[in-house]
């Protein structure tokens, strides 16, 4: 399982950086996705990074504000969240693709991912 951390309270317009720790073999073999679940809503994809070539994909709602990256030396995938909005409030999870080492063209579907760990809560409020 992956372990997400780094959540907390931020003000609108503020920033947070989330971390997702995984084994080296996992990061070398599978794409990693970040998802979030807002209160009363479904789990939705946010961003993905390919293990094949480091390419990235973002959902429209976070493009230009969030950045996904990885540090192979630390076996960690990061989600840098800037210009936070109240609607970014959610529990954030990271997960591995079930078999692909790339980010799928059609986006992030929950069914394509596995190894969900405990999420980390992000609250954006003034």
PDB file of C-alpha atoms in Angstrom:
ATOM      1  CA  UNK A   1       0.000   0.000   0.000  1.00  0.00           C
ATOM      2  CA  UNK A   2       0.982   3.559  -0.541  1.00  0.00           C
ATOM      3  CA  UNK A   3       1.019   6.135   2.211  1.00  0.00           C
ATOM      4  CA  UNK A   4      -0.099   9.691   1.627  1.00  0.00           C
ATOM      5  CA  UNK A   5       0.831  12.506   3.975  1.00  0.00           C
ATOM      6  CA  UNK A   6       1.220  16.258   4.143  1.00  0.00           C
ATOM      7  CA  UNK A   7      -2.365  17.385   4.423  1.00  0.00           C
ATOM      8  CA  UNK A   8      -3.527  20.124   6.728  1.00  0.00           C
ATOM      9  CA  UNK A   9      -5.274  23.455   6.883  1.00  0.00           C
ATOM     10  CA  UNK A  10      -4.519  26.115   4.297  1.00  0.00           C
ATOM     11  CA  UNK A  11      -6.082  29.448   3.449  1.00  0.00           C
ATOM     12  CA  UNK A  12      -7.533  30.171   0.030  1.00  0.00           C
ATOM     13  CA  UNK A  13      -4.665  31.053  -2.247  1.00  0.00           C
ATOM     14  CA  UNK A  14      -2.240  29.117  -0.083  1.00  0.00           C
ATOM     15  CA  UNK A  15      -0.120  26.060  -0.801  1.00  0.00           C
ATOM     16  CA  UNK A  16       0.437  22.555   0.502  1.00  0.00           C
ATOM     17  CA  UNK A  17       2.662  19.719  -0.649  1.00  0.00           C
ATOM     18  CA  UNK A  18       1.485  16.145  -0.330  1.00  0.00           C
ATOM     19  CA  UNK A  19       3.815  13.153  -0.310  1.00  0.00           C
ATOM     20  CA  UNK A  20       3.209   9.570  -1.358  1.00  0.00           C
ATOM     21  CA  UNK A  21       5.788   6.979  -0.334  1.00  0.00           C
ATOM     22  CA  UNK A  22       6.028   3.702  -2.213  1.00  0.00           C
ATOM     23  CA  UNK A  23       8.539   0.963  -2.818  1.00  0.00           C
ATOM     24  CA  UNK A  24      11.172   1.467  -5.495  1.00  0.00           C
ATOM     25  CA  UNK A  25       9.802  -1.430  -7.494  1.00  0.00           C
ATOM     26  CA  UNK A  26       6.330   0.091  -7.476  1.00  0.00           C
ATOM     27  CA  UNK A  27       7.531   3.483  -8.612  1.00  0.00           C
ATOM     28  CA  UNK A  28       9.637   1.870 -11.348  1.00  0.00           C
ATOM     29  CA  UNK A  29       6.821  -0.274 -12.700  1.00  0.00           C
ATOM     30  CA  UNK A  30       3.527   1.598 -12.404  1.00  0.00           C
ATOM     31  CA  UNK A  31       2.039   4.985 -12.998  1.00  0.00           C
ATOM     32  CA  UNK A  32       1.062   6.742  -9.778  1.00  0.00           C
ATOM     33  CA  UNK A  33      -2.138   8.686  -9.405  1.00  0.00           C
ATOM     34  CA  UNK A  34      -3.462  11.190  -6.917  1.00  0.00           C
ATOM     35  CA  UNK A  35      -7.180  11.156  -6.177  1.00  0.00           C
ATOM     36  CA  UNK A  36      -9.426  13.083  -3.832  1.00  0.00           C
ATOM     37  CA  UNK A  37     -12.788  12.675  -2.208  1.00  0.00           C
ATOM     38  CA  UNK A  38     -14.652  15.743  -1.103  1.00  0.00           C
ATOM     39  CA  UNK A  39     -17.388  15.466   1.538  1.00  0.00           C
ATOM     40  CA  UNK A  40     -20.456  13.829   0.048  1.00  0.00           C
ATOM     41  CA  UNK A  41     -18.813  13.275  -3.315  1.00  0.00           C
ATOM     42  CA  UNK A  42     -17.240  10.432  -5.234  1.00  0.00           C
ATOM     43  CA  UNK A  43     -13.558   9.704  -5.372  1.00  0.00           C
ATOM     44  CA  UNK A  44     -12.080  11.550  -8.351  1.00  0.00           C
ATOM     45  CA  UNK A  45      -8.728  11.602 -10.095  1.00  0.00           C
ATOM     46  CA  UNK A  46      -6.473  14.627  -9.798  1.00  0.00           C
ATOM     47  CA  UNK A  47      -3.100  13.917 -11.384  1.00  0.00           C
ATOM     48  CA  UNK A  48      -0.960  11.092 -12.716  1.00  0.00           C
ATOM     49  CA  UNK A  49       2.734  10.555 -13.367  1.00  0.00           C
ATOM     50  CA  UNK A  50       4.151   7.895 -15.629  1.00  0.00           C
ATOM     51  CA  UNK A  51       6.925   5.597 -14.444  1.00  0.00           C
ATOM     52  CA  UNK A  52       7.938   5.052 -18.058  1.00  0.00           C
ATOM     53  CA  UNK A  53       8.970   8.581 -18.953  1.00  0.00           C
ATOM     54  CA  UNK A  54       7.793  10.881 -16.182  1.00  0.00           C
ATOM     55  CA  UNK A  55       5.005  12.334 -18.304  1.00  0.00           C
ATOM     56  CA  UNK A  56       2.107  13.851 -16.402  1.00  0.00           C
ATOM     57  CA  UNK A  57      -1.614  14.319 -16.744  1.00  0.00           C
ATOM     58  CA  UNK A  58      -3.941  16.571 -14.784  1.00  0.00           C
ATOM     59  CA  UNK A  59      -7.656  16.874 -14.416  1.00  0.00           C
ATOM     60  CA  UNK A  60      -9.005  20.173 -15.704  1.00  0.00           C
ATOM     61  CA  UNK A  61      -9.933  21.494 -12.278  1.00  0.00           C
ATOM     62  CA  UNK A  62      -6.308  21.531 -11.090  1.00  0.00           C
ATOM     63  CA  UNK A  63      -4.384  22.355 -14.256  1.00  0.00           C
ATOM     64  CA  UNK A  64      -2.012  25.242 -13.722  1.00  0.00           C
ATOM     65  CA  UNK A  65      -2.323  25.011  -9.933  1.00  0.00           C
ATOM     66  CA  UNK A  66      -1.160  21.517  -9.005  1.00  0.00           C
ATOM     67  CA  UNK A  67       2.098  19.851  -9.967  1.00  0.00           C
ATOM     68  CA  UNK A  68       2.872  16.145  -9.654  1.00  0.00           C
ATOM     69  CA  UNK A  69       6.498  15.072  -9.425  1.00  0.00           C
ATOM     70  CA  UNK A  70       8.638  12.222  -8.174  1.00  0.00           C
ATOM     71  CA  UNK A  71      11.903  11.831  -6.319  1.00  0.00           C
ATOM     72  CA  UNK A  72      13.336   8.428  -7.096  1.00  0.00           C
ATOM     73  CA  UNK A  73      16.006   8.723  -4.421  1.00  0.00           C
ATOM     74  CA  UNK A  74      13.280   9.135  -1.808  1.00  0.00           C
ATOM     75  CA  UNK A  75      10.797   6.693  -3.398  1.00  0.00           C
ATOM     76  CA  UNK A  76       8.256   9.465  -3.167  1.00  0.00           C
ATOM     77  CA  UNK A  77       5.706  11.107  -5.432  1.00  0.00           C
ATOM     78  CA  UNK A  78       4.698  14.654  -4.557  1.00  0.00           C
ATOM     79  CA  UNK A  79       1.640  16.743  -5.270  1.00  0.00           C
ATOM     80  CA  UNK A  80       2.405  20.440  -4.992  1.00  0.00           C
ATOM     81  CA  UNK A  81      -0.841  22.333  -4.598  1.00  0.00           C
ATOM     82  CA  UNK A  82      -0.811  26.079  -5.146  1.00  0.00           C
ATOM     83  CA  UNK A  83      -3.556  28.687  -5.374  1.00  0.00           C
ATOM     84  CA  UNK A  84      -5.760  26.483  -3.245  1.00  0.00           C
ATOM     85  CA  UNK A  85      -9.499  26.973  -3.332  1.00  0.00           C
ATOM     86  CA  UNK A  86     -12.218  25.956  -0.922  1.00  0.00           C
ATOM     87  CA  UNK A  87     -13.356  23.356  -3.419  1.00  0.00           C
ATOM     88  CA  UNK A  88      -9.992  21.604  -3.089  1.00  0.00           C
ATOM     89  CA  UNK A  89     -11.031  20.520   0.396  1.00  0.00           C
ATOM     90  CA  UNK A  90     -11.002  16.720   0.380  1.00  0.00           C
ATOM     91  CA  UNK A  91      -9.240  13.615   1.561  1.00  0.00           C
ATOM     92  CA  UNK A  92      -6.402  12.950  -0.857  1.00  0.00           C
ATOM     93  CA  UNK A  93      -5.173   9.466  -1.756  1.00  0.00           C
ATOM     94  CA  UNK A  94      -2.411   8.086  -3.902  1.00  0.00           C
ATOM     95  CA  UNK A  95      -2.546   4.768  -5.720  1.00  0.00           C
ATOM     96  CA  UNK A  96      -0.774   2.720  -8.378  1.00  0.00           C
ATOM     97  CA  UNK A  97      -2.113   1.854 -11.771  1.00  0.00           C
ATOM     98  CA  UNK A  98      -3.152  -1.804 -11.911  1.00  0.00           C
ATOM     99  CA  UNK A  99      -0.712  -2.631 -14.673  1.00  0.00           C
ATOM    100  CA  UNK A 100       0.224   0.401 -16.788  1.00  0.00           C
ATOM    101  CA  UNK A 101       3.440   2.354 -16.493  1.00  0.00           C
ATOM    102  CA  UNK A 102       1.885   5.296 -18.311  1.00  0.00           C
ATOM    103  CA  UNK A 103      -0.968   7.696 -17.664  1.00  0.00           C
ATOM    104  CA  UNK A 104      -3.999   6.752 -19.686  1.00  0.00           C
ATOM    105  CA  UNK A 105      -5.260   9.100 -22.378  1.00  0.00           C
ATOM    106  CA  UNK A 106      -8.820   9.091 -21.079  1.00  0.00           C
ATOM    107  CA  UNK A 107      -7.807  10.225 -17.636  1.00  0.00           C
ATOM    108  CA  UNK A 108      -7.824   8.796 -14.127  1.00  0.00           C
ATOM    109  CA  UNK A 109     -10.481   6.220 -13.325  1.00  0.00           C
ATOM    110  CA  UNK A 110     -10.670   4.723  -9.861  1.00  0.00           C
ATOM    111  CA  UNK A 111     -11.151   1.257 -11.364  1.00  0.00           C
ATOM    112  CA  UNK A 112      -7.744   1.443 -13.056  1.00  0.00           C
ATOM    113  CA  UNK A 113      -5.884   1.935  -9.776  1.00  0.00           C
ATOM    114  CA  UNK A 114      -5.083  -0.142  -6.714  1.00  0.00           C
ATOM    115  CA  UNK A 115      -3.025  -0.242  -3.519  1.00  0.00           C
ATOM    116  CA  UNK A 116      -4.966   2.544  -1.912  1.00  0.00           C
ATOM    117  CA  UNK A 117      -3.509   3.598   1.382  1.00  0.00           C
ATOM    118  CA  UNK A 118      -4.740   5.902   4.074  1.00  0.00           C
ATOM    119  CA  UNK A 119      -5.567   9.324   2.749  1.00  0.00           C
ATOM    120  CA  UNK A 120      -4.564  12.715   4.026  1.00  0.00           C
ATOM    121  CA  UNK A 121      -7.067  15.476   4.729  1.00  0.00           C
ATOM    122  CA  UNK A 122      -6.690  18.853   3.054  1.00  0.00           C
ATOM    123  CA  UNK A 123      -8.888  21.660   4.321  1.00  0.00           C
ATOM    124  CA  UNK A 124      -8.941  25.017   2.570  1.00  0.00           C
ATOM    125  CA  UNK A 125     -10.654  27.650   4.641  1.00  0.00           C
ATOM    126  CA  UNK A 126     -10.167  31.207   5.761  1.00  0.00           C
TER     127      UNK A 126
END
